[in-house]
Coordinates of C-alpha atoms in Angstrom, one line a residue:
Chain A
X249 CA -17.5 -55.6 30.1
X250 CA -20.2 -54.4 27.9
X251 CA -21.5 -57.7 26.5
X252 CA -20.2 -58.5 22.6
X253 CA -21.6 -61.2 20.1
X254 CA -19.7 -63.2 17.6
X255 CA -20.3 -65.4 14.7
X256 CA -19.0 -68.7 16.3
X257 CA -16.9 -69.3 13.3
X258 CA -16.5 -67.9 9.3
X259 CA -14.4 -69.0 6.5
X260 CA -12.3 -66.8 4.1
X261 CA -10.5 -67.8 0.9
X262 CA -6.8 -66.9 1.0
X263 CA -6.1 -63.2 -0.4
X264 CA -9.7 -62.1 0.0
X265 CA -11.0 -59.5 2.8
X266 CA -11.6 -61.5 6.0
X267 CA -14.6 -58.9 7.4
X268 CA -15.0 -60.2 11.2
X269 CA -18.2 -58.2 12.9
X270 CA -19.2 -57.8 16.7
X271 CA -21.8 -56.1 18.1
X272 CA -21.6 -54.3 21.7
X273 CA -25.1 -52.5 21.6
X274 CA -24.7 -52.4 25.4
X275 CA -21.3 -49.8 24.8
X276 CA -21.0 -46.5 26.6
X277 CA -19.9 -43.2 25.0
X278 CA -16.4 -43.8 26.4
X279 CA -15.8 -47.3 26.2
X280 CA -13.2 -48.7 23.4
X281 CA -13.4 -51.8 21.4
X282 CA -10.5 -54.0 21.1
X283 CA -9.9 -56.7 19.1
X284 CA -7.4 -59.7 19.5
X285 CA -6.8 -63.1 18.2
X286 CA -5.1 -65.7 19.3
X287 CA -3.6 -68.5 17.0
X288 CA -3.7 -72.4 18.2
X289 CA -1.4 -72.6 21.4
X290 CA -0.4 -69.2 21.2
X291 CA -1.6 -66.3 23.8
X292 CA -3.6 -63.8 22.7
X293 CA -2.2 -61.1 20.6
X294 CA -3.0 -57.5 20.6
X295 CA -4.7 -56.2 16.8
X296 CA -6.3 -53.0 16.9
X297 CA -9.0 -50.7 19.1
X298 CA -10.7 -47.9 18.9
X299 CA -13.4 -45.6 20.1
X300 CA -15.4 -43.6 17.4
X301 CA -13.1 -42.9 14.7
X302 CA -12.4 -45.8 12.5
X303 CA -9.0 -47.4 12.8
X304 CA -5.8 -48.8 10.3
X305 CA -2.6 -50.0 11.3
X306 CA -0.3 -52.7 9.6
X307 CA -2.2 -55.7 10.5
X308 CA -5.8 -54.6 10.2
X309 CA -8.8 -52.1 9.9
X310 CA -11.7 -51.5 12.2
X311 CA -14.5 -50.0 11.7
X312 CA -17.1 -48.9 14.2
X313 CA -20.4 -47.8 13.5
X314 CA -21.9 -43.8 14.2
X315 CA -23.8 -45.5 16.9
X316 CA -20.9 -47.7 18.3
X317 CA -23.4 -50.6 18.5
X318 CA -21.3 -52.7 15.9
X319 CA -17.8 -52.8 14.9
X320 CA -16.0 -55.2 11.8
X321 CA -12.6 -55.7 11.8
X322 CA -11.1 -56.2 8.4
X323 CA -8.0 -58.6 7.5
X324 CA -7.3 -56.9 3.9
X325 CA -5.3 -59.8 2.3
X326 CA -5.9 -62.9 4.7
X327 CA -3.2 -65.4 4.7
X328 CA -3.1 -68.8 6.3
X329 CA -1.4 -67.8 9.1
X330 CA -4.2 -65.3 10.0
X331 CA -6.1 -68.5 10.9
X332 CA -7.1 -67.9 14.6
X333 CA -9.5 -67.5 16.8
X334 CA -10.6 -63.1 16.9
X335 CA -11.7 -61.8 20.3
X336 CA -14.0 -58.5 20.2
X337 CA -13.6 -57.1 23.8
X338 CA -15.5 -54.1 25.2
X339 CA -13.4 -53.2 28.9
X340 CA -15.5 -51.2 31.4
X341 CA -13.9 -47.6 31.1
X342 CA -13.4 -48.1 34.8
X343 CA -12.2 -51.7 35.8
X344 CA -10.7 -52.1 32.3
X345 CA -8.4 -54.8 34.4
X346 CA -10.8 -57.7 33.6
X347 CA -11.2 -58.3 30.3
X348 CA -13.7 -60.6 29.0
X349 CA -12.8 -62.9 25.9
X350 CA -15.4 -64.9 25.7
X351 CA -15.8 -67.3 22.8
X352 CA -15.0 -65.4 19.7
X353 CA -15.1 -66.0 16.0
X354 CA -12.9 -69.0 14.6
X355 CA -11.6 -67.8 11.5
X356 CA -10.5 -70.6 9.1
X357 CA -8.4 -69.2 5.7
X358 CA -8.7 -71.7 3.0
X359 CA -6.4 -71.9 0.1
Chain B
X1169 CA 12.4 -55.9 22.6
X1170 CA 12.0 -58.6 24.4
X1171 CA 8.0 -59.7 25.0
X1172 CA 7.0 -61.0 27.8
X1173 CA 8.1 -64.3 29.3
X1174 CA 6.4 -67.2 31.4
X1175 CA 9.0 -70.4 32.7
X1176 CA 8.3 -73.3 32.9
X1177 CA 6.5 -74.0 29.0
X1178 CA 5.1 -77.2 30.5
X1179 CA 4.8 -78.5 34.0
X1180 CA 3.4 -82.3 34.6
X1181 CA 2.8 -82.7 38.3
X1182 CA 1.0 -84.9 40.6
X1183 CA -2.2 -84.0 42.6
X1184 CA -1.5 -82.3 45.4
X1185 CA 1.7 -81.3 45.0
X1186 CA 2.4 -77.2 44.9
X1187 CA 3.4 -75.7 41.7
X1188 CA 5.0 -72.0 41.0
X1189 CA 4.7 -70.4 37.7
X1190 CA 6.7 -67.4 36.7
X1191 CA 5.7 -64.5 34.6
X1192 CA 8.6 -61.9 33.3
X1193 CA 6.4 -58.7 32.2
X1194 CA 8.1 -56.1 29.5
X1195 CA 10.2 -53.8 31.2
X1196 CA 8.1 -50.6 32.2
X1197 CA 5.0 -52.0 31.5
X1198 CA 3.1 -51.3 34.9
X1199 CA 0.6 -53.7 35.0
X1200 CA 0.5 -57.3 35.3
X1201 CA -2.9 -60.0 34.7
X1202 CA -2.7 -64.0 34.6
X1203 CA -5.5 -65.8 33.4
X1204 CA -6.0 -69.5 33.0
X1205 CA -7.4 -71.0 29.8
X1206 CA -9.0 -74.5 29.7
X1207 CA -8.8 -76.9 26.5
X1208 CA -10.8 -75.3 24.1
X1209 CA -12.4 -73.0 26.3
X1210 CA -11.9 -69.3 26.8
X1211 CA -9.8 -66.9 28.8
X1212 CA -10.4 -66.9 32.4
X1213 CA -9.1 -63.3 34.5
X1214 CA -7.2 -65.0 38.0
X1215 CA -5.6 -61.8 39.1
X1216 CA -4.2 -58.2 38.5
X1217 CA -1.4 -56.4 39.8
X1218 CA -1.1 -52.8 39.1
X1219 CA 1.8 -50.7 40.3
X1220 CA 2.1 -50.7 43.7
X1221 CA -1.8 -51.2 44.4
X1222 CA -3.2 -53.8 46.2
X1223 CA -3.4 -56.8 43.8
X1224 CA -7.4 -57.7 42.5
X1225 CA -7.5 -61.1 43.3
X1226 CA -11.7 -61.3 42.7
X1227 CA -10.9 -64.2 40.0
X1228 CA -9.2 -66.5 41.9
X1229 CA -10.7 -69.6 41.8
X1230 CA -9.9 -71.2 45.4
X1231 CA -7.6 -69.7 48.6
X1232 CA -4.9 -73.1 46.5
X1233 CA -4.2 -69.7 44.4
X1234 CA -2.2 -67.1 45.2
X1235 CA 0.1 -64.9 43.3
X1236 CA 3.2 -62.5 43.9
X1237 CA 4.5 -59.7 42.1
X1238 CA 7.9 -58.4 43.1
X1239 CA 9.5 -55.2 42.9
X1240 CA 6.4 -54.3 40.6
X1241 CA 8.2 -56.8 37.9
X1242 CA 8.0 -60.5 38.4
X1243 CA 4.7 -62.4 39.2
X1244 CA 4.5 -65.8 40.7
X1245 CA 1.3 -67.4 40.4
X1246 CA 1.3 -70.3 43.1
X1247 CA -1.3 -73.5 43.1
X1248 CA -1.1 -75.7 46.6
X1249 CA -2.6 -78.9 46.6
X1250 CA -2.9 -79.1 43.5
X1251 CA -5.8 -80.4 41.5
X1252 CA -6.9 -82.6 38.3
X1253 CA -9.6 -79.6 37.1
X1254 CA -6.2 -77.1 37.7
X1255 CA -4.9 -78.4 34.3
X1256 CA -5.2 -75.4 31.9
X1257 CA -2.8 -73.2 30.2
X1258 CA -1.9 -70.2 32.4
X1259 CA -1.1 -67.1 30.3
X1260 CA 1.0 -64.1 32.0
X1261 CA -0.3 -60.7 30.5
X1262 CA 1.0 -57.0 30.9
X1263 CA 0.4 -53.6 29.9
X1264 CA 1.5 -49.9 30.0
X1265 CA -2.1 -48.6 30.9
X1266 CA -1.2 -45.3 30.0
X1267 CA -4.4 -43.3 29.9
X1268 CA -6.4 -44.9 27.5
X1269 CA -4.1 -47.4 26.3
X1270 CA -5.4 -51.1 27.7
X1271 CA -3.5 -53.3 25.6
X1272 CA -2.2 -56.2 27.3
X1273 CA 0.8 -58.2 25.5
X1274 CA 0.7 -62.4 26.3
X1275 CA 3.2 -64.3 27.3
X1276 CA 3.3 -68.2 25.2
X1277 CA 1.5 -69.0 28.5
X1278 CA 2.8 -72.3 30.9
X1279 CA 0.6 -75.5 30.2
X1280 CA 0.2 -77.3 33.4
X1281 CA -0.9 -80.9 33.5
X1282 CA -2.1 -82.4 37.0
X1283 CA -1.8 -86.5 37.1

């Protein structure tokens, strides 16, 4: 996978705009970004991806950059339950079988 | 409809003995991926089954592992001889992989404890 970066960990105050960035400077022109989370002793769950065009559905935003170096993914209202850990994953376009989690941002939603 | 499913939730078992863990993908969905997770560590890719293909098996961690999938639907993931550092969660993945479309749905995963 084309290598991401995370902020270990970021707080949001309930109701605000939870903004989550990863950067994949290493990305290919046909390479999508996903973006999962998963929530204490739950598996992963799918959010959102995208290639160039930025992205909405009814659980979040993403935006990627014109270069495709960076990408935020944006909780509009975050609740408590949006605690979780949020994985930014960059497949190869060709062995998009192994995805690579790594450690990802621990968001923590305070009341 | 109905996600996907991984029996048992929890298995405690002693070292050395074998253990078989079951993953029941969505219906339709094409292919299959278990990876293991550690405490407080991240995902770790075992294996991938798609279709009828010859299964990737370059995340296996030992020749103990080995995995199954019938009829293109169920998986078994099996551990022989089981070992202490084989306690992890192991979380049963699938997707449609329809061109483009790489989004794998989890299974709530089996946590397997080795005594």
């Amino acid at each position: 996978d084309a290598k991401t970066t995370q902020p270990p960990s970021m707080d949001c105050a309930e109701g605000r705009a939870a903004n989550l960035p990863c950067n994949h400077s290493t990305i290919s022109g046909n390479e999508y970004v996903y973006w999962y989370r998963q929530i204490h002793s739950q598996g992963p769950q799918y959010i959102i991806h995208g290639l160039k065009n930025n992205e909405t559905n009814e659980m979040a935003s993403l935006i990627i950059t014109e270069d495709r170096k960076s990408s935020t993914l944006i909780l509009p209202h975050a609740t408590l339950r949006d605690t979780a850990v949020y994985y930014c994953i960059v497949p190869q376009l060709y062995n998009f079988n192994k995805f690579y989690f790594g450690s990802g941002t621990k968001l923590n939603v305070k009341p | 409809g109905a996600g996907v499913s991984q029996s048992p939730s929890n298995k405690v078992t002693e070292k050395g003995k074998d253990v078989e863990l079951r993953c029941d993908p969505i219906s339709g969905h094409t292919a299959l991926y278990w990876y293991r997770q550690s405490l407080g560590q991240g995902l770790e890719f075992l294996i991938y089954f798609q279709g009828n293909s010859a299964p990737d098996k370059s995340g296996l961690p030992s020749d103990r592992f080995s995995a199954e999938r019938t009829g293109g639907s169920v998986s078994t993931l099996t551990i022989q001889r089981t070992q202490q550092e084989d306690s992890a969660v192991y979380l049963c993945a699938s997707s449609p992989t329809t061109s483009g479309n790489y989004e794998q749905y989890f299974g709530p995963g089996t946590r397997l404890t080795v005594t």
